[in-house]
CSV table of C-alpha atoms in Angstrom, one decimal:
chain,number,residue,atom,x,y,z
Q,668,MET,CA,1.6,-28.9,-4.4
Q,669,ASP,CA,-2.0,-27.9,-5.4
Q,670,THR,CA,-3.3,-24.4,-5.9
Q,671,MET,CA,-5.1,-24.3,-2.5
Q,672,SER,CA,-2.0,-25.1,-0.5
Q,673,ILE,CA,-0.1,-22.4,-2.4
Q,674,TRP,CA,-2.7,-19.8,-1.6
Q,675,SER,CA,-2.8,-20.9,2.0
Q,676,GLN,CA,0.9,-20.2,2.3
Q,677,LEU,CA,0.7,-16.8,0.6
Q,678,ILE,CA,-2.5,-15.6,2.4
Q,679,PRO,CA,-3.0,-16.3,6.1
Q,680,GLU,CA,-6.3,-17.8,7.3
Q,681,PHE,CA,-8.9,-15.1,7.9
Q,682,SER,CA,-10.5,-14.8,11.4
Q,683,PHE,CA,-13.1,-12.1,11.7
Q,684,GLU,CA,-12.8,-12.0,15.5
Q,685,GLN,CA,-9.0,-11.8,15.5
Q,686,VAL,CA,-8.8,-9.2,12.8
Q,687,PHE,CA,-11.8,-6.9,13.6
Q,688,VAL,CA,-12.9,-7.6,17.2
Q,689,GLU,CA,-9.8,-8.3,19.3
Q,690,PRO,CA,-8.0,-5.0,18.3
Q,691,TRP,CA,-10.9,-3.0,19.9
Q,692,THR,CA,-11.4,-5.3,22.9
Q,693,ASP,CA,-8.3,-7.0,24.0
Q,694,PHE,CA,-5.7,-4.7,22.5
Q,695,LEU,CA,-7.4,-1.3,22.3
Q,696,ASP,CA,-4.5,0.7,23.8
Q,697,PRO,CA,-1.9,0.0,21.1
Q,698,PHE,CA,-4.3,-0.1,18.1
Q,699,ILE,CA,-6.2,3.1,18.9
Q,700,TRP,CA,-2.9,5.1,18.6
Q,701,ILE,CA,-2.0,3.4,15.3
Q,702,PHE,CA,-5.5,4.1,13.9
Q,703,LEU,CA,-5.4,7.8,15.1
Q,704,MET,CA,-1.9,8.3,13.6
Q,705,GLY,CA,-3.0,6.9,10.3
Q,706,PHE,CA,-6.2,9.0,10.3
Q,707,PHE,CA,-4.4,12.2,11.2
Q,708,VAL,CA,-1.7,11.7,8.5
Q,709,THR,CA,-4.1,10.7,5.8
Q,710,ALA,CA,-6.6,13.5,6.7
Q,711,ALA,CA,-3.9,16.3,6.7
Q,712,CYS,CA,-2.2,15.1,3.5
Q,713,GLY,CA,-5.5,14.5,1.7
Q,714,PHE,CA,-7.1,17.8,2.8
Q,715,LEU,CA,-4.1,19.8,1.7
Q,716,GLY,CA,-3.3,17.5,-1.3
Q,717,THR,CA,-6.7,18.5,-2.9
Q,718,PHE,CA,-5.3,22.0,-3.6
Q,719,ILE,CA,-1.9,20.7,-4.5
Q,720,VAL,CA,-3.4,18.3,-7.2
Q,721,TRP,CA,-5.5,21.1,-8.6
Q,722,ARG,CA,-2.4,23.3,-8.9
Q,723,ARG,CA,-0.7,20.4,-10.8
Q,724,MET,CA,2.0,20.2,-8.2
Q,725,ALA,CA,1.4,16.8,-6.7
Q,726,LEU,CA,5.0,15.6,-7.0
Q,727,VAL,CA,6.2,18.6,-4.9
Q,728,GLY,CA,5.2,16.6,-1.9
Q,729,ASP,CA,7.3,13.7,-3.1
Q,730,ALA,CA,10.2,16.1,-3.6
Q,731,ILE,CA,9.9,17.5,-0.1
Q,732,SER,CA,9.7,14.0,1.4
Q,733,HIS,CA,12.9,13.0,-0.2
Q,734,SER,CA,14.8,16.2,0.4
Q,735,VAL,CA,14.4,16.3,4.1
Q,736,LEU,CA,17.2,13.8,4.6
Q,737,PRO,CA,20.0,16.4,4.5
Q,738,GLY,CA,18.0,18.6,6.9
Q,739,LEU,CA,17.7,15.7,9.4
Q,740,VAL,CA,21.5,15.0,9.2
Q,741,ILE,CA,22.5,18.7,9.5
Q,742,ALA,CA,20.1,19.2,12.5
Q,743,PHE,CA,21.6,16.2,14.3
Q,744,LEU,CA,25.2,17.3,13.6
Q,745,VAL,CA,24.4,20.9,14.9
Q,746,SER,CA,22.4,19.9,17.9
Q,747,GLN,CA,24.1,16.5,18.6
Q,748,SER,CA,20.6,15.3,19.6
Q,749,ARG,CA,17.7,13.4,18.1
Q,750,ASP,CA,15.2,15.4,20.1
Q,751,THR,CA,12.0,16.2,18.2
Q,752,LEU,CA,12.4,20.0,18.0
Q,753,PRO,CA,15.8,20.2,16.3
Q,754,MET,CA,15.0,17.3,13.9
Q,755,PHE,CA,11.6,18.8,13.0
Q,756,LEU,CA,13.1,22.3,12.4
Q,757,GLY,CA,15.9,20.8,10.2
Q,758,ALA,CA,13.4,18.8,8.2
Q,759,VAL,CA,11.0,21.7,7.7
Q,760,GLY,CA,13.9,24.0,6.8
Q,761,ALA,CA,14.9,21.5,4.1
Q,762,GLY,CA,11.4,21.3,2.9
Q,763,VAL,CA,10.9,25.0,2.6
Q,764,LEU,CA,14.3,25.3,0.9
Q,765,THR,CA,13.2,22.7,-1.6
Q,766,THR,CA,10.1,24.6,-2.6
Q,767,GLY,CA,12.1,27.8,-2.8
Q,768,LEU,CA,14.8,26.4,-5.1
Q,769,ILE,CA,12.1,24.9,-7.4
Q,770,GLU,CA,10.5,28.3,-7.8
Q,771,VAL,CA,13.9,30.1,-8.3
Q,772,ILE,CA,15.1,27.6,-11.0
Q,773,HIS,CA,11.7,27.7,-12.8
Q,774,GLN,CA,11.4,31.5,-12.7
Q,775,LYS,CA,15.0,32.5,-13.4
Q,776,SER,CA,15.6,30.0,-16.2
Q,777,ARG,CA,13.9,28.4,-19.1
Q,778,ILE,CA,13.6,25.1,-17.2
Q,779,LYS,CA,10.0,23.9,-16.7
Q,780,THR,CA,8.6,23.2,-13.2
Q,781,ASP,CA,8.8,19.4,-13.5
Q,782,ALA,CA,12.4,19.5,-14.5
Q,783,ALA,CA,13.3,21.9,-11.8
Q,784,LEU,CA,11.5,19.7,-9.3
Q,785,GLY,CA,13.6,16.7,-10.5
Q,786,ILE,CA,16.8,18.6,-10.2
Q,787,VAL,CA,16.2,19.9,-6.7
Q,788,PHE,CA,14.9,16.8,-5.0
Q,789,THR,CA,17.4,14.4,-6.5
Q,790,THR,CA,20.2,16.7,-5.6
Q,791,LEU,CA,19.2,17.3,-2.0
Q,792,PHE,CA,18.4,13.6,-1.5
Q,793,ALA,CA,21.9,12.8,-2.9
Q,794,ILE,CA,23.5,15.3,-0.6
Q,795,GLY,CA,21.6,13.6,2.3
Q,796,VAL,CA,23.0,10.2,1.3
Q,797,VAL,CA,26.5,11.6,1.1
Q,798,LEU,CA,26.2,13.2,4.5
Q,799,VAL,CA,24.9,9.9,6.0
Q,800,SER,CA,27.9,8.1,4.3
Q,801,ILE,CA,30.4,10.6,5.7
Q,802,TYR,CA,29.0,10.9,9.2
Q,803,GLY,CA,27.4,7.5,9.4
Q,804,GLU,CA,29.1,6.6,12.6
Q,805,ASN,CA,27.8,9.7,14.3
Q,806,VAL,CA,24.3,9.9,12.8
Q,807,ASP,CA,22.0,7.2,14.2
Q,808,LEU,CA,19.4,7.5,11.5
Q,809,ASP,CA,17.3,4.6,10.3
Q,810,THR,CA,17.0,5.2,6.5
Q,811,ASP,CA,14.4,2.5,6.1
Q,812,CYS,CA,12.2,4.3,8.5
Q,813,VAL,CA,12.7,7.5,6.6
Q,814,LEU,CA,11.8,5.9,3.3
Q,815,TYR,CA,9.0,3.5,4.3
Q,816,GLY,CA,7.9,4.8,7.7
Q,817,GLU,CA,7.1,2.9,10.9
Q,818,ILE,CA,3.6,3.9,12.1
Q,819,GLU,CA,3.6,1.0,14.6
Q,820,HIS,CA,6.4,2.7,16.6
Q,821,VAL,CA,3.9,5.1,18.1
Q,822,THR,CA,2.9,2.3,20.5
Q,823,LEU,CA,6.4,2.3,21.9
Q,824,GLU,CA,6.5,6.0,22.7
Q,825,PRO,CA,5.9,7.3,26.3
Q,826,LEU,CA,2.6,8.9,26.8
Q,827,SER,CA,2.3,12.7,27.2
Q,828,SER,CA,-0.4,14.4,29.2
Q,829,VAL,CA,-2.6,17.0,27.6
Q,830,PHE,CA,-3.7,19.5,30.3
Q,831,GLY,CA,-4.2,16.6,32.6
Q,832,LEU,CA,-7.3,15.5,30.6
Q,833,PHE,CA,-5.8,12.5,28.8
Q,834,GLU,CA,-2.5,10.9,27.7
Q,835,ALA,CA,-1.3,10.1,24.2
Q,836,PRO,CA,2.0,9.4,22.4
Q,837,GLY,CA,3.8,12.6,21.5
Q,838,SER,CA,3.9,11.9,17.7
Q,839,VAL,CA,0.1,11.3,17.7
Q,840,LEU,CA,-0.4,14.6,19.5
Q,841,ARG,CA,1.8,16.5,17.1
Q,842,MET,CA,0.1,15.0,14.1
Q,843,GLY,CA,-3.3,15.8,15.5
Q,844,VAL,CA,-2.3,19.4,16.0
Q,845,VAL,CA,-0.9,19.6,12.4
Q,846,SER,CA,-4.2,18.1,11.1
Q,847,LEU,CA,-6.3,20.7,13.0
Q,848,LEU,CA,-3.9,23.4,11.8
Q,849,VAL,CA,-4.4,22.3,8.2
Q,850,VAL,CA,-8.2,22.1,8.4
Q,851,GLY,CA,-8.4,25.4,10.3
Q,852,LEU,CA,-6.1,27.3,7.8
Q,853,VAL,CA,-8.0,25.9,4.8
Q,854,ILE,CA,-11.3,27.0,6.2
Q,855,LEU,CA,-9.9,30.4,7.3
Q,856,PHE,CA,-8.3,31.2,3.9
Q,857,TYR,CA,-10.7,29.2,1.8
Q,858,ARG,CA,-11.5,31.9,-0.7
Q,859,PRO,CA,-7.9,33.0,-1.6
Q,860,LEU,CA,-6.9,29.3,-1.9
Q,861,VAL,CA,-9.7,28.5,-4.3
Q,862,VAL,CA,-9.4,31.6,-6.5
Q,863,SER,CA,-5.6,31.5,-6.7
Q,864,SER,CA,-5.7,27.8,-7.5
Q,865,PHE,CA,-8.1,28.1,-10.4
Q,866,ASP,CA,-7.4,31.6,-11.8
Q,867,PRO,CA,-4.4,33.5,-10.5
Q,868,GLY,CA,-5.2,36.4,-12.8
Q,869,LEU,CA,-8.7,36.8,-11.3
Q,870,ALA,CA,-7.1,36.6,-7.8
Q,871,ARG,CA,-4.8,39.5,-8.6
Q,872,SER,CA,-7.7,41.6,-10.0
Q,873,MET,CA,-9.5,40.9,-6.7
Q,874,GLY,CA,-6.6,42.3,-4.7
Q,875,MET,CA,-5.1,39.0,-3.7
Q,876,ASN,CA,-1.5,38.1,-4.0
Q,877,PRO,CA,-1.2,34.6,-5.6
Q,878,ALA,CA,2.5,34.4,-4.9
Q,879,VAL,CA,2.0,34.9,-1.2
Q,880,VAL,CA,-0.8,32.2,-1.2
Q,881,HIS,CA,1.5,29.9,-3.1
Q,882,HIS,CA,4.5,30.2,-0.8
Q,883,ALA,CA,2.3,29.9,2.3
Q,884,LEU,CA,0.7,26.7,0.8
Q,885,MET,CA,4.2,25.3,0.0
Q,886,SER,CA,5.4,26.0,3.6
Q,887,LEU,CA,2.3,24.3,5.0
Q,888,LEU,CA,2.9,21.4,2.7
Q,889,ALA,CA,6.5,21.1,4.0
Q,890,ILE,CA,5.2,21.0,7.6
Q,891,VAL,CA,2.6,18.3,6.8
Q,892,VAL,CA,5.0,16.1,4.8
Q,893,VAL,CA,7.7,16.4,7.5
Q,894,SER,CA,5.2,15.6,10.2
Q,895,SER,CA,3.9,12.6,8.2
Q,896,PHE,CA,6.9,10.9,6.8
Q,897,GLU,CA,8.0,9.4,10.2
Q,898,ALA,CA,4.8,7.4,10.1
Q,899,VAL,CA,4.3,6.6,6.4
Q,900,GLY,CA,7.8,7.3,5.0
Q,901,ALA,CA,9.0,9.4,2.1
Q,902,VAL,CA,7.7,6.9,-0.5
Q,903,LEU,CA,4.1,6.5,0.7
Q,904,VAL,CA,3.4,10.1,1.7
Q,905,ILE,CA,2.8,11.0,-1.9
Q,906,ALA,CA,0.0,8.5,-2.0
Q,907,MET,CA,-1.6,10.1,1.0
Q,908,LEU,CA,-1.3,13.5,-0.8
Q,909,ILE,CA,-2.8,12.4,-4.1
Q,910,PHE,CA,-5.3,9.6,-3.6
Q,911,PRO,CA,-7.9,11.0,-1.1
Q,912,GLY,CA,-8.4,14.3,-3.1
Q,913,THR,CA,-8.5,12.7,-6.5
Q,914,THR,CA,-10.9,10.0,-5.4
Q,915,ALA,CA,-13.2,12.6,-3.8
Q,916,SER,CA,-13.0,14.7,-7.0
Q,917,LEU,CA,-14.5,11.7,-9.0
Q,918,LEU,CA,-17.5,11.7,-6.7
Q,919,SER,CA,-18.5,15.4,-6.6
Q,920,ASP,CA,-18.0,18.8,-8.3
Q,921,ARG,CA,-18.5,20.9,-5.2
Q,922,LEU,CA,-15.3,21.7,-3.3
Q,923,PRO,CA,-16.8,21.6,0.2
Q,924,VAL,CA,-18.3,18.2,-0.5
Q,925,ILE,CA,-14.9,17.0,-1.9
Q,926,LEU,CA,-13.1,18.1,1.2
Q,927,GLY,CA,-15.7,16.3,3.4
Q,928,ILE,CA,-15.4,13.1,1.3
Q,929,THR,CA,-11.6,13.4,1.7
Q,930,LEU,CA,-12.0,13.2,5.5
Q,931,VAL,CA,-14.3,10.2,5.1
Q,932,ILE,CA,-11.8,8.4,2.9
Q,933,ALA,CA,-9.0,9.1,5.4
Q,934,LEU,CA,-11.2,7.6,8.2
Q,935,LEU,CA,-12.1,4.5,6.2
Q,936,GLY,CA,-8.7,4.0,4.7
Q,937,SER,CA,-7.0,4.2,8.1
Q,938,LEU,CA,-9.5,1.9,9.8
Q,939,LEU,CA,-9.6,-0.8,7.0
Q,940,GLY,CA,-5.9,-0.5,6.3
Q,941,MET,CA,-5.0,-1.2,9.9
Q,942,HIS,CA,-7.2,-4.3,9.9
Q,943,PHE,CA,-5.8,-5.3,6.5
Q,944,ALA,CA,-2.3,-5.0,7.8
Q,945,LEU,CA,-3.2,-7.0,10.9
Q,946,TRP,CA,-4.6,-9.9,8.9
Q,947,LEU,CA,-1.7,-10.2,6.4
Q,948,ASP,CA,1.0,-9.1,8.9
Q,949,ILE,CA,2.3,-6.4,6.6
Q,950,SER,CA,3.3,-2.7,6.9
Q,951,THR,CA,0.3,-0.6,8.2
Q,952,ALA,CA,1.3,2.4,6.1
Q,953,GLY,CA,1.5,0.3,3.0
Q,954,ALA,CA,-1.8,-1.3,3.8
Q,955,ILE,CA,-3.5,2.1,4.3
Q,956,SER,CA,-2.2,3.3,0.9
Q,957,THR,CA,-3.3,0.1,-0.8
Q,958,VAL,CA,-6.8,0.4,0.7
Q,959,ILE,CA,-7.1,4.0,-0.4
Q,960,PHE,CA,-6.0,3.0,-3.9
Q,961,GLY,CA,-8.7,0.4,-3.9
Q,962,MET,CA,-11.2,3.2,-3.0
Q,963,PHE,CA,-9.9,5.2,-6.0
Q,964,LEU,CA,-10.5,2.2,-8.3
Q,965,LEU,CA,-14.0,1.8,-7.0
Q,966,ALA,CA,-14.8,5.5,-7.5
Q,967,TRP,CA,-13.2,5.4,-11.0
Q,968,ALA,CA,-15.4,2.5,-12.0
Q,969,LEU,CA,-18.7,3.4,-10.2
Q,970,ALA,CA,-18.8,7.2,-9.7
Q,971,PRO,CA,-21.9,8.8,-11.2
Q,972,ARG,CA,-21.3,10.6,-14.5
Q,973,ARG,CA,-17.5,10.1,-14.3
Q,974,GLY,CA,-17.3,6.4,-13.6
Q,975,LEU,CA,-16.2,3.9,-16.3
Q,976,LEU,CA,-19.4,1.8,-15.9
Q,977,TRP,CA,-21.6,4.9,-16.0
Q,978,ARG,CA,-20.1,6.1,-19.2
Q,979,ALA,CA,-20.2,2.6,-20.7
Q,980,PHE,CA,-24.0,2.2,-20.0
Q,981,ARG,CA,-25.1,5.8,-20.5
């Protein structure tokens, strides 16, 4: 078997019309919801993740995404329902508990933040696995969906009306509201976020309370992660938190510009990732993460002043 035949088996034949045209002409209804869900998730995670990365707490998002499992199981056992509200409240409660335990262990002992993070999220995730094992017959929970996400499932949801103006899947509407909430709160509390992220001492001298800002940011992070992991899973949500902000930081020094570039990366990553997944018939969430990683590599190589090629030829 020659090399060309091997590649033809690994990589499907590319058709521009089938990959880029038909989704927006013949199959607009399902693909528009997949694209919007990917954009809302990436935008919310990336916008908030910029501040999380600057605070050197990027893996807190990973901890929250893994520790929501016991919250989901307990919420189901209490409510005996998989309705959105109890499951969401259980997951958010587990996420807030995670950030609180990390802070308590770090502040009340000699254990560093990274070690406290590892202790909390592995313990809570293990508790979730134990609960699923014990109550597995009663808990109808797809663990693969929790870990890897199923963004394509938004096309199977019934449409909900928004004030009679238009209809959309419920999860897309929720993620859109969360995205608007994140952008609005960041704009509203822009100054306290920036000052407390870079210099907590200066923030205290200006009458701000860095601890309150920190806990509010962690609570908002828990809401974003919980809202996102149904689409992209616990494994890939950390990529959505880290890559857009770090990529934008390579391209500019000004925070407003960085946040704007983050939204552009979310838009392009979701659009190209969806088409990439359609071509190769792979996970859309994984494809979006891969495309955003490709953008990071391009920025790392070509960015003015910080890019590898710029430094090499300067």
